[in-house]
Coordinates of C-alpha atoms and ligand atoms in Angstrom, one line a residue:
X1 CA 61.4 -3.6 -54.1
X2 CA 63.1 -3.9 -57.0
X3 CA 60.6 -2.5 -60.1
X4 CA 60.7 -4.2 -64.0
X5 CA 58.7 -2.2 -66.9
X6 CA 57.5 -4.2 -69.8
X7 CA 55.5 -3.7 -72.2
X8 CA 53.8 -7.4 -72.3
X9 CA 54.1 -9.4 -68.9
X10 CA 52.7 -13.0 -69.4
X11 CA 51.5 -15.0 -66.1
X12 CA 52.2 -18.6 -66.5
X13 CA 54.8 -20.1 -68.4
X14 CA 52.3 -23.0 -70.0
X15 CA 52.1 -23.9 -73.6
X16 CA 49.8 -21.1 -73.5
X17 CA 52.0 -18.7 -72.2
X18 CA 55.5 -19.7 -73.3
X19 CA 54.0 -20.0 -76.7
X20 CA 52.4 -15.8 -76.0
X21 CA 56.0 -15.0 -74.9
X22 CA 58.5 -16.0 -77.9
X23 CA 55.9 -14.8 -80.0
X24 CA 55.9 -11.7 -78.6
X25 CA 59.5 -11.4 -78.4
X26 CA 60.1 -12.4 -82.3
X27 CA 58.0 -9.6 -83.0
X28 CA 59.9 -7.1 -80.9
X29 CA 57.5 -6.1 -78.1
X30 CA 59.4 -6.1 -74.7
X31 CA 58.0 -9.2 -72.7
X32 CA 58.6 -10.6 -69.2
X33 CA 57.0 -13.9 -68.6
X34 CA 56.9 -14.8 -64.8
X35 CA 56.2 -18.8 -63.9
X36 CA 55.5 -20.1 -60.6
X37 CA 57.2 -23.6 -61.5
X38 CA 58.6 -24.9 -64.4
X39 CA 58.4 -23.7 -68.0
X40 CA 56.2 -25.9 -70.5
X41 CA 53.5 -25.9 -68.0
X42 CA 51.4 -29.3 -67.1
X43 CA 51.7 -30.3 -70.7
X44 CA 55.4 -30.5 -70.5
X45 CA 56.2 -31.8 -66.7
X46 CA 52.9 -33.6 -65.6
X47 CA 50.8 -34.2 -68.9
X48 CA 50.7 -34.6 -72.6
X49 CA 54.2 -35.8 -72.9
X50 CA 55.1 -37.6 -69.8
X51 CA 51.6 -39.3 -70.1
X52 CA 53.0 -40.3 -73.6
X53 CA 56.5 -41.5 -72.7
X54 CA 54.8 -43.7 -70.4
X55 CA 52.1 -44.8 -72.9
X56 CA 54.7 -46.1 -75.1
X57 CA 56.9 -47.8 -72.7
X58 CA 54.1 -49.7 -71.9
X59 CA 53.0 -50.3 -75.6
X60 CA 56.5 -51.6 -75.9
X61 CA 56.6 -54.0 -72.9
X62 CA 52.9 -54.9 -73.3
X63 CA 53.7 -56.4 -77.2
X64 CA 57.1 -57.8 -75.7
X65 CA 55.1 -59.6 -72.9
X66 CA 52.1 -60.6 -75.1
X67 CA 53.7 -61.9 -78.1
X68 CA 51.0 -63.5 -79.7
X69 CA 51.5 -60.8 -82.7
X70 CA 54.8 -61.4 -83.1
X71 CA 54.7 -64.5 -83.0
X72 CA 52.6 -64.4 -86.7
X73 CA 55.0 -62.6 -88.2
X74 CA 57.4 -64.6 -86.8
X75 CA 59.5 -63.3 -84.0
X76 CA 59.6 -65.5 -80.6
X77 CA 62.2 -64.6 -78.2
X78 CA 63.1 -65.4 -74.3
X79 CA 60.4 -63.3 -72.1
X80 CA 61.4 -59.7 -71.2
X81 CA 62.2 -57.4 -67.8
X82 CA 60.8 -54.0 -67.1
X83 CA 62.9 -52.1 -65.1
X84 CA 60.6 -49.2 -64.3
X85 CA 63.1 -46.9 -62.5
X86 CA 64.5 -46.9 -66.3
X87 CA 61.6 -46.4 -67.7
X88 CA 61.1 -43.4 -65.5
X89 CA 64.4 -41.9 -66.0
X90 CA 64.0 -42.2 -69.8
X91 CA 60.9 -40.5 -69.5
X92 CA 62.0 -37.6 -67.3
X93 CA 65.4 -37.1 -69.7
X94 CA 62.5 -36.1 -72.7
X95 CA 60.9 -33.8 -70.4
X96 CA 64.1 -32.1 -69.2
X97 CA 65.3 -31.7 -73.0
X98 CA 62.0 -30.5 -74.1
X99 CA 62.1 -28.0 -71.2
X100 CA 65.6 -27.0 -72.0
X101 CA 64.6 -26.3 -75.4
X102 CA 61.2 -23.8 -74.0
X103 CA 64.3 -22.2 -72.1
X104 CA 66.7 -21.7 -75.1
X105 CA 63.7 -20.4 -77.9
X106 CA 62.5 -18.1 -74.8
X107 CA 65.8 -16.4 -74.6
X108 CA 66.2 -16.4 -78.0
X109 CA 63.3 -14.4 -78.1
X110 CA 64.8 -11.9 -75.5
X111 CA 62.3 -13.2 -73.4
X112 CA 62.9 -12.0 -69.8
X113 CA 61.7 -15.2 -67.8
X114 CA 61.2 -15.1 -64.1
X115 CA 61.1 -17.9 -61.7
X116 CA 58.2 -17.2 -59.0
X117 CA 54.7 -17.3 -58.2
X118 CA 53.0 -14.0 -59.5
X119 CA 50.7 -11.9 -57.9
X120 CA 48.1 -9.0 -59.8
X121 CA 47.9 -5.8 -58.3
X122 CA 45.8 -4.2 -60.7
X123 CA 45.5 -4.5 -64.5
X124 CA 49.3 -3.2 -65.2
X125 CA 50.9 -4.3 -62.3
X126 CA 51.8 -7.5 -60.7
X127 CA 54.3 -8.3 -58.1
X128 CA 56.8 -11.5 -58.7
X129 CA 57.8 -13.2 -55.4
X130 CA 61.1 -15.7 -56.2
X131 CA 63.6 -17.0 -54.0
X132 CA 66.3 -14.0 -54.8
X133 CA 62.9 -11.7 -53.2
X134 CA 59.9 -9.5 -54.6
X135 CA 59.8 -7.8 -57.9
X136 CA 57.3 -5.1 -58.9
X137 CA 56.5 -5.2 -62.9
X138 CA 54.6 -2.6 -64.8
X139 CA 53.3 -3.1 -68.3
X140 CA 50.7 -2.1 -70.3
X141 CA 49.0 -6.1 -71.2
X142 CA 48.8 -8.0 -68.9
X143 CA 48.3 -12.3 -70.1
X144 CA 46.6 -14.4 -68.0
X145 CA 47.6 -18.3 -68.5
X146 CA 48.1 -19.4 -65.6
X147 CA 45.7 -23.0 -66.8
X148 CA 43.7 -25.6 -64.6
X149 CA 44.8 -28.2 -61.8
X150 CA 43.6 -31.5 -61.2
X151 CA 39.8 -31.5 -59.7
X152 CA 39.8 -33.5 -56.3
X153 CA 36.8 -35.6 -55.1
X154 CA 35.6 -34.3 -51.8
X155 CA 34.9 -38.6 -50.8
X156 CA 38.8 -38.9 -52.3
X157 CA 40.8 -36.0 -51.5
X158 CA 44.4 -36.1 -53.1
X159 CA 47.0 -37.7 -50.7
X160 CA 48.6 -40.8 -49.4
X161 CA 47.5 -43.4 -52.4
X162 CA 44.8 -41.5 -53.9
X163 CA 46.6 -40.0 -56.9
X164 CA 46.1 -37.2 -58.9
X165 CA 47.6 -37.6 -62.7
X166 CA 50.7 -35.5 -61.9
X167 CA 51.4 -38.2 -59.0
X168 CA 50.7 -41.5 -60.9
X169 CA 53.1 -40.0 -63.7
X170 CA 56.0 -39.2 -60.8
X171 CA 55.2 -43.3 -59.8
X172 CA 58.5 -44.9 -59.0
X173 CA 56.9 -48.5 -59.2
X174 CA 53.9 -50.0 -60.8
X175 CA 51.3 -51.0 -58.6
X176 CA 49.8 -54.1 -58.3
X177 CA 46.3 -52.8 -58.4
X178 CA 45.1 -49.3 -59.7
X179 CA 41.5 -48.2 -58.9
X180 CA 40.9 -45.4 -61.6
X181 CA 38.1 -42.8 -60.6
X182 CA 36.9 -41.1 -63.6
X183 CA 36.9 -42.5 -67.7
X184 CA 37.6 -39.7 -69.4
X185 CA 40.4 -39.7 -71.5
X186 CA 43.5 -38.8 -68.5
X187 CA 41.8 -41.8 -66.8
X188 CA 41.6 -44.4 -69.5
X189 CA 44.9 -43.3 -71.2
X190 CA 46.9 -43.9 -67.7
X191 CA 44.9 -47.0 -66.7
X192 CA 46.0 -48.8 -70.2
X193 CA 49.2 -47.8 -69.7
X194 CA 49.2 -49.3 -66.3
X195 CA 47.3 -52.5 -67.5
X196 CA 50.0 -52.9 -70.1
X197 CA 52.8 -51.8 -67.2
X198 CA 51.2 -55.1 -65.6
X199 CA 49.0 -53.6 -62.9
X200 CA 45.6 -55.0 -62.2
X201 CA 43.5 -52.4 -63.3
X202 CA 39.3 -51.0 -62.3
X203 CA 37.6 -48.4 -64.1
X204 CA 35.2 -46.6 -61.8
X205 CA 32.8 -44.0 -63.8
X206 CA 29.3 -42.5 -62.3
X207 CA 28.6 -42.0 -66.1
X208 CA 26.9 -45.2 -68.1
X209 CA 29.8 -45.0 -70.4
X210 CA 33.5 -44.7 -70.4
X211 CA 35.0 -41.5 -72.7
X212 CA 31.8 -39.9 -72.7
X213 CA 32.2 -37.1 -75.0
X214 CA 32.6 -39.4 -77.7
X215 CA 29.8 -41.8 -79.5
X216 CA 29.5 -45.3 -78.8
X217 CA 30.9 -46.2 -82.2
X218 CA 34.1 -44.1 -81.4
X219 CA 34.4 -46.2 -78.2
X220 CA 33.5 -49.5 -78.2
X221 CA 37.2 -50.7 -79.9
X222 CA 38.5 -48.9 -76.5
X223 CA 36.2 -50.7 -74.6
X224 CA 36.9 -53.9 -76.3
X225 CA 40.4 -53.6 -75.6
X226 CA 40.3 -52.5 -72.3
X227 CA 38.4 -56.7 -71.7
X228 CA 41.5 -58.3 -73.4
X229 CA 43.9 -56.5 -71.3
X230 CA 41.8 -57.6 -68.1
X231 CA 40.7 -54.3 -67.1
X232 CA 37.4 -54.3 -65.3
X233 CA 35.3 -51.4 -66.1
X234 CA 32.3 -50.1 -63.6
X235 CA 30.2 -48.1 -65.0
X236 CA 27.5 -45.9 -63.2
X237 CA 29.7 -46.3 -60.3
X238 CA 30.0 -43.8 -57.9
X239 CA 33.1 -43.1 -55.2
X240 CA 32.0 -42.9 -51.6
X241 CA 35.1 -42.7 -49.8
X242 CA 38.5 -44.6 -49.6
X243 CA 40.1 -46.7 -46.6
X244 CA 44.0 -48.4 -46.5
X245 CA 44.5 -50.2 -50.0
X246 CA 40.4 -49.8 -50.6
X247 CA 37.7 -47.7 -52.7
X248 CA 34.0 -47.9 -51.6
X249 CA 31.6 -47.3 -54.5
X250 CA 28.0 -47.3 -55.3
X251 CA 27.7 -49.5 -57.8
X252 CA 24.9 -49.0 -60.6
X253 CA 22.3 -51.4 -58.0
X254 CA 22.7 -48.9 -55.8
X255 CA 24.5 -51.3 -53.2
X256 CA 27.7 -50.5 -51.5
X257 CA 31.1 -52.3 -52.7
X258 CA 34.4 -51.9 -52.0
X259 CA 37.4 -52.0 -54.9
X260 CA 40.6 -53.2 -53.4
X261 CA 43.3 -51.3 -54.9
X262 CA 47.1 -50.0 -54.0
X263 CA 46.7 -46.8 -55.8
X264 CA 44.0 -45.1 -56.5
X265 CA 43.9 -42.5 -59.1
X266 CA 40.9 -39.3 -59.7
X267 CA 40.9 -38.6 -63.0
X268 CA 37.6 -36.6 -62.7
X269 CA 38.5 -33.4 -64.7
X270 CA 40.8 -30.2 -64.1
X271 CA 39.4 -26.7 -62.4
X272 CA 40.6 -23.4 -63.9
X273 CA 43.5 -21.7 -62.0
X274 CA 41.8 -19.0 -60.8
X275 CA 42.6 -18.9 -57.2
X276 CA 45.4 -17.4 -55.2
X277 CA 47.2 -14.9 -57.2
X278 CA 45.2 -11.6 -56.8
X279 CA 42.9 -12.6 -59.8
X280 CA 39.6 -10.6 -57.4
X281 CA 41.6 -7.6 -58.2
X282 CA 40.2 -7.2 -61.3
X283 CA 37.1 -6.6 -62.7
X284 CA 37.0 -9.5 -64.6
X285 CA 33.8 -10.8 -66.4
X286 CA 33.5 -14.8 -65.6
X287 CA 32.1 -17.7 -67.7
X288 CA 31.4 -19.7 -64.8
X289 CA 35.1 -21.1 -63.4
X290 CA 37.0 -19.7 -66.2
X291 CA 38.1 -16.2 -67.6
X292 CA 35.6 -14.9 -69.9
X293 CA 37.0 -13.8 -73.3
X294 CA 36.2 -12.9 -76.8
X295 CA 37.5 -14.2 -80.0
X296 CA 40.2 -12.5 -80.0
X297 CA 41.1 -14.0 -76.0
X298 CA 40.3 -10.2 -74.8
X299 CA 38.9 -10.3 -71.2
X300 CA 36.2 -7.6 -70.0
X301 CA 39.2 -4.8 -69.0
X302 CA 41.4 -3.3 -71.9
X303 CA 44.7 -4.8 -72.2
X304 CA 44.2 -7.7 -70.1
X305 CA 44.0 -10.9 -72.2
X306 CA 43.4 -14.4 -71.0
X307 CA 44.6 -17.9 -73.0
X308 CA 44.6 -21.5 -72.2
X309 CA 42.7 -23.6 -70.2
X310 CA 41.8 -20.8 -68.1
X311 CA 39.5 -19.7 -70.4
X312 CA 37.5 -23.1 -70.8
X313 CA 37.3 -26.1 -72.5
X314 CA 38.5 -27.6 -74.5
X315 CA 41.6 -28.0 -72.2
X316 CA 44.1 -28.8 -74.7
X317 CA 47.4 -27.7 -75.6
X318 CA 47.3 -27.0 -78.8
X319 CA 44.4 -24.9 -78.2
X320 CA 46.8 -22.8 -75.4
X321 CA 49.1 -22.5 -77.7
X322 CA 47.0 -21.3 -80.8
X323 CA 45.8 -18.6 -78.7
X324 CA 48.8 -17.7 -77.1
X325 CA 50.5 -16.7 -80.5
X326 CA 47.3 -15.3 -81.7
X327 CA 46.8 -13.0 -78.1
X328 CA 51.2 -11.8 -79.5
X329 CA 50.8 -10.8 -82.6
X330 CA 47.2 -9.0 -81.9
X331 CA 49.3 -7.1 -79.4
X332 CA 52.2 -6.2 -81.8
X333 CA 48.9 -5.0 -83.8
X334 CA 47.4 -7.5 -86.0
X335 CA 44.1 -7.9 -86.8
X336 CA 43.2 -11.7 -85.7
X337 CA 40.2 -13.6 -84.2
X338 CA 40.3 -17.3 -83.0
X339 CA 37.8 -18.5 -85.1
X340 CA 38.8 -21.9 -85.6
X341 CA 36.6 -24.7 -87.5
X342 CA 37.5 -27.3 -85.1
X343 CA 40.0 -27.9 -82.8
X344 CA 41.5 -31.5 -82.4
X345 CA 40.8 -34.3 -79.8
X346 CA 43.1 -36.9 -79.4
X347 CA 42.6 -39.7 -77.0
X348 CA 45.6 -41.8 -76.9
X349 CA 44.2 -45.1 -75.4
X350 CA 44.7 -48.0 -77.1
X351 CA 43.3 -47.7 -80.1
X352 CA 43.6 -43.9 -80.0
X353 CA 40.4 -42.0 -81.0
X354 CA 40.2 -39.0 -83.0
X355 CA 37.7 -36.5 -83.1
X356 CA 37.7 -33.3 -85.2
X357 CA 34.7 -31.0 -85.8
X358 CA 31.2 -31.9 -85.3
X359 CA 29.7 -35.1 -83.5
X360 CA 27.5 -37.5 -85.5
X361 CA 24.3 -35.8 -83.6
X362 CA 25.8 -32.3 -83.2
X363 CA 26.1 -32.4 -86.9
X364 CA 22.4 -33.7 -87.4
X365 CA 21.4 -31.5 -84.7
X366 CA 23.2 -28.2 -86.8
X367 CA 22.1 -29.3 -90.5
X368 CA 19.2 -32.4 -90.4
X369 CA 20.6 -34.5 -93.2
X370 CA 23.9 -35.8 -93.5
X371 CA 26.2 -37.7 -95.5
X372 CA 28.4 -40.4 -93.8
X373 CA 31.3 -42.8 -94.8
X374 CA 32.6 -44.9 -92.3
X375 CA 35.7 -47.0 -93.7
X376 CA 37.1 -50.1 -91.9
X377 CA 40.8 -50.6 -91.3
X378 CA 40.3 -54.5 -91.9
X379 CA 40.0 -53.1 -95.4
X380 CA 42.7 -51.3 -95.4
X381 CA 46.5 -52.8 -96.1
X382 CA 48.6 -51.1 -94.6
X383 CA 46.7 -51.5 -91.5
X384 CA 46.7 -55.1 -91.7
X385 CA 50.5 -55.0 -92.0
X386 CA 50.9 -53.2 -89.0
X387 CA 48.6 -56.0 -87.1
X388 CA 46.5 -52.8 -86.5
X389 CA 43.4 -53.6 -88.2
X390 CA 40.5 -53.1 -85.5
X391 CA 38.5 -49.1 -85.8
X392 CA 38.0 -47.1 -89.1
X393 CA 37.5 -43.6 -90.4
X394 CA 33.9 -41.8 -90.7
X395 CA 33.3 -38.6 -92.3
X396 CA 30.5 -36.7 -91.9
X397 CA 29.4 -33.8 -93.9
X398 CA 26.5 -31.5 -95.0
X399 CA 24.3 -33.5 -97.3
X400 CA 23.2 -30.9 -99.7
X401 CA 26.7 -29.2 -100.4
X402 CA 28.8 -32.1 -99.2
X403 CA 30.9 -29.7 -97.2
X404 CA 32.7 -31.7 -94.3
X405 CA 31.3 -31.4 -90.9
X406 CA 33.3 -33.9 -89.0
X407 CA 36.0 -36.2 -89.3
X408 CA 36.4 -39.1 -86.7
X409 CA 38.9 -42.0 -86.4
X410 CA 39.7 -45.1 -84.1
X411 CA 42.2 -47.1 -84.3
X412 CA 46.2 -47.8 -83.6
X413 CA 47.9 -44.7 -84.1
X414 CA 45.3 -43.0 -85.7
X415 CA 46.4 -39.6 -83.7
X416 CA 48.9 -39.2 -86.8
X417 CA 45.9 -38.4 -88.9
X418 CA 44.7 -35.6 -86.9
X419 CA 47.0 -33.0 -89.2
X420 CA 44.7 -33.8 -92.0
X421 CA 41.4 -33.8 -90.7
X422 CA 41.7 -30.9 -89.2
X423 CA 43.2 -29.3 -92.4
X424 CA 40.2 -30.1 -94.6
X425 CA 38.2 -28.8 -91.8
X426 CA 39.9 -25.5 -91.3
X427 CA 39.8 -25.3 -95.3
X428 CA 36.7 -25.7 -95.7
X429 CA 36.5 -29.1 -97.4
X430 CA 34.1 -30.9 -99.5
X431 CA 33.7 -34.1 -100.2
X432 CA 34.9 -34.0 -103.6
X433 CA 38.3 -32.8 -102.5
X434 CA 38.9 -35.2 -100.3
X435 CA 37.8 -37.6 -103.2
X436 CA 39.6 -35.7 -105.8
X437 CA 42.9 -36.1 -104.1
X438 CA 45.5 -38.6 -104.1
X439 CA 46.6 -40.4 -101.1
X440 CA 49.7 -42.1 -101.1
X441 CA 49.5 -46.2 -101.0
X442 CA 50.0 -48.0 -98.8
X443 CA 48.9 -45.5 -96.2
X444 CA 46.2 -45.7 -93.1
X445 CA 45.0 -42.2 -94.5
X446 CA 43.7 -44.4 -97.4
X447 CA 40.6 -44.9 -95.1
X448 CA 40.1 -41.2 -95.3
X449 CA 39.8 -40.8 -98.9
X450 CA 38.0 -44.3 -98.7
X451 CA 35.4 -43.0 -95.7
X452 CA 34.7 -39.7 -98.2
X453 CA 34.4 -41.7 -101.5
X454 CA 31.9 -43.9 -99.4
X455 CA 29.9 -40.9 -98.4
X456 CA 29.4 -39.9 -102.2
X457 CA 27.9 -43.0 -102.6
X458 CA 30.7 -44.7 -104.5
X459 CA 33.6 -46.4 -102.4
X460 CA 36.2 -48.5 -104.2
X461 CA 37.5 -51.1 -101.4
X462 CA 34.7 -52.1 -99.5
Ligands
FAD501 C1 47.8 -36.2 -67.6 C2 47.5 -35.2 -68.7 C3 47.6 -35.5 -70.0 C4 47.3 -34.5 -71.0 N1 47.4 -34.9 -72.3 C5 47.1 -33.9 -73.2 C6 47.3 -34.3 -74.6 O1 47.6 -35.4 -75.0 N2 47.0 -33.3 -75.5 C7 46.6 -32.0 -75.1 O2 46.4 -31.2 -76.0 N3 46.5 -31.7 -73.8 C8 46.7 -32.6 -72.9 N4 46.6 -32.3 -71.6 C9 46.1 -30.9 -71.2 C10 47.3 -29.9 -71.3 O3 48.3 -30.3 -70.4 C11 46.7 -28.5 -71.0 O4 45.6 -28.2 -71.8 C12 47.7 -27.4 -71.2 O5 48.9 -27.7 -70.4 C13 47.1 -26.1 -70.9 O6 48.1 -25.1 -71.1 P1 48.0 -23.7 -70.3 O7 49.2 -22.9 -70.8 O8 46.7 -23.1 -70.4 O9 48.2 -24.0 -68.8 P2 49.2 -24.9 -67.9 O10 50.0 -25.9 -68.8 O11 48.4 -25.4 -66.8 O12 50.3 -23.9 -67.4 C14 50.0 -22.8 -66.6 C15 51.3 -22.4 -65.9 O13 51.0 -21.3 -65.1 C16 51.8 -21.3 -63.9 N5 51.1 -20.4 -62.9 C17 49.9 -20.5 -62.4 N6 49.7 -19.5 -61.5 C18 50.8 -18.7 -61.5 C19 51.2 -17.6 -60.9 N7 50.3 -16.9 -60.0 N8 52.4 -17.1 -61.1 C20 53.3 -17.7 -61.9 N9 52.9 -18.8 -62.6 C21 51.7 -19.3 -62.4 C22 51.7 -22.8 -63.5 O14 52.9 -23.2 -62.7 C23 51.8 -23.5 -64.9 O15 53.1 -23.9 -65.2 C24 46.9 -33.2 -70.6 C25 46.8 -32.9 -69.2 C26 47.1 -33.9 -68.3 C27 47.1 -33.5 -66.8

């Protein structure tokens, strides 16, 4: 068997691990970064940006379709075709450049980057098994990011035309009818997408709400939305099982129903990759599913590190990739911790919530009293000229230093404002700064200054 020495070898070329490896590289430490499939990880080839190509192709053919809003600003013109095969194509070309561009910054790095499925031997060894045969590597830290999978229903199990996400994103055609299992935010971003792509589309959630890690007042535009665009929405629902072209539920009676759908597809979470590649080896302290690990992503054994969504929630790329270049340079020998105020949460349904740092009742919960300003989009013109005048901003923050606890937003394209939310958080931001500062005009960040002012008890616009 052919043997590699490294000093760094990286399992799982995710956002997590990619991100570990050209770190790791710029700074000079001699890394070999095996991956099983492709490089970029789910986020790349079966989630955040495919899911986002096909979100705006059908943002585009939905306002072509419905032209009621550009019919006010006065634009009528003969109705449109989707050819989804197109679509499709288009969507896999930006995954294929992206990914050529993980390849190109990797070997700039003087990454070594193999293709196979890797196996741990012990904490300095691992064998990689690829199509040109078996390769023994030796190094002295071993990276674990080897992320989550789509969770499968035992009543649904993945097959046939129940879907996970990385199957309704490889769809060829849109289906007439899409049952989706699970309202979380894979779920409700695809089954918009598909409502707008023209399919008939039902919400199944055993929860009493859809997206339901976020407040009510975060998610009632969504849910508003998703009754204009025809989608029904069952909540307390529960799947029993699935027969040709059919769901069976529990509905919230109780009674039995059945869903007829073409597709079905089980949005219900993703499981840790944990399994399968000689993980037992080690003596690894768990946190339930995942890979236990400090603040500075350091696993129970010395010199083995774990990043991504293998280490728990929040499953989110940028959080894989924070720690991945964090878990590099502590390696190279810098002193770092994760210790992040808040990390991000984008939903991109339509409108798109934001969510940064503390809930309103997690912040109430943490610090009793709290400030709040909440400012509308109606108020707001820019957002009016974009026909994108439904949601608002809300800041919440300590009420006797005024130190921001949590910054929230709903509304179109909102995600855009997520650099600057997270910002103040991260600097530590009062009120008064965000007062004190100026935001350019016309902007939808307006609302943000607008939610603070209105938090210190003296808005200007509303
Ligand atoms: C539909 C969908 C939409 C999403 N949208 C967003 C979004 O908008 N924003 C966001 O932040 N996140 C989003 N996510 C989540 C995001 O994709 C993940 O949080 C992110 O990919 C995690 O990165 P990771 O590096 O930890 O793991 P992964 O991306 O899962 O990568 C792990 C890699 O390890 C490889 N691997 C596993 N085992 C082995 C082995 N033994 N040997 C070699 N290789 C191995 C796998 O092939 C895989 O490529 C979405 C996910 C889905 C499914």
């Amino acid at each position: 068997m052919n043997e590699l020495r490294s000093k760094v070898l990286i399992i799982g070329g995710g956002p997590g691990g990619y991100v570990a490896a050209i770190r790791a590289g710029e700074l000079g430490l001699d890394t070999v970064l095996v991956e099983d499939g492709r490089f970029g990880g789910a986020c790349l080839h079966v989630g955040c940006i495919p899911s986002k190509a096909i979100i705006q192709a059908a943002e585009t053919v939905h306002a072509l379709t419905h032209p009621h809003a550009l019919d006010a600003i006065g634009v009528t013109f003969a109705r449109p075709k989707l050819d989804y095969a197109k679509t499709v194509a288009w969507k896999d070309a930006i995954v294929a450049r992206l990914a050529t561009g993980v390849g190109a910054l990797l070997k700039k790095a003087h990454v070594r980057s193999l293709r196979g499925r890797a196996t741990i031997m012990d904490g300095k060894t691992a064998i990689a098994h690829s199509d040109t045969g078996d390769q023994r590597i030796a190094c002295e830290h071993l990276v674990i990011a080897t992320g989550s999978e789509p969770l499968q229903l035992p009543a649904l199990p993945f097959g046939g035309d129940i879907l996970s996400s990385t199957e309704a994103l490889a769809l060829t055609q849109v289906p007439a009818s899409l049952a989706v299992v699970g309202a979380g935010y894979i779920g409700m971003e695809l089954g918009m997408a598909f409502a707008k792509l023209g399919s008939k589309v039902t919400v199944l959630e055993a929860l009493p709400k859809i997206l339901p890690l976020y407040d009510e007042e975060l998610t009632q535009p969504v849910a508003r939305r998703c009754e204009d665009l025809g989608i029904e929405v069952m909540v307390g629902a529960k799947a029993l099982g699935s027969a040709k072209g059919a769901i069976t539920i529990a509905g919230a009676d109780g009674k039995e129903k059945t869903i007829r759908a073409e597709k079905a597809l089980v949005a219900v979470g993703r499981r840790a990759r944990t399994a399968g590649f000689g993980l037992e080896k080690l003596d690894l302290t768990m946190a339930g599913p995942f890979i236990r690990v400090d603040e500075r992503c350091a696993t129970s054994m010395r010199n083995v590190w774990a990043i991504g969504d293998v280490t728990g929630e929040p499953m989110l790329a940028h959080r894989a990739m924070a720690q991945g270049e964090m878990v590099a340079e502590i390696m190279a020998g810098a002193k770092r911790a994760f210790d992040k105020v808040a990390i991000p949460a984008v939903c991109f349904t339509d409108p798109e919530i934001i969510a940064v740092g503390l809930s309103p009742e997690a912040a109430r919960a943490a610090h009793g009293e709290i400030a709040t300003g909440l400012f509308p989009f109606r108020a707001n013109g820019r957002a009016m000229t974009k026909q994108a005048d439904e949601g608002f901003v809300r800041v919440l923050a300590r009420a006797d230093n005024h130190v921001v606890l949590g910054i929230h937003a709903v509304g179109a394209g909102v995600s855009e404002l997520s650099a600057a939310f997270a910002l103040a958080l991260e600097m530590g931001a009062r009120l008064e700064d965000v007062a004190e500062t100026v935001f350019a005009h016309p902007t939808e960040s307006e609302a943000f200054h607008e939610a603070a002012l209105k938090a210190l008890g003296k808005p200007l616009h509303i």
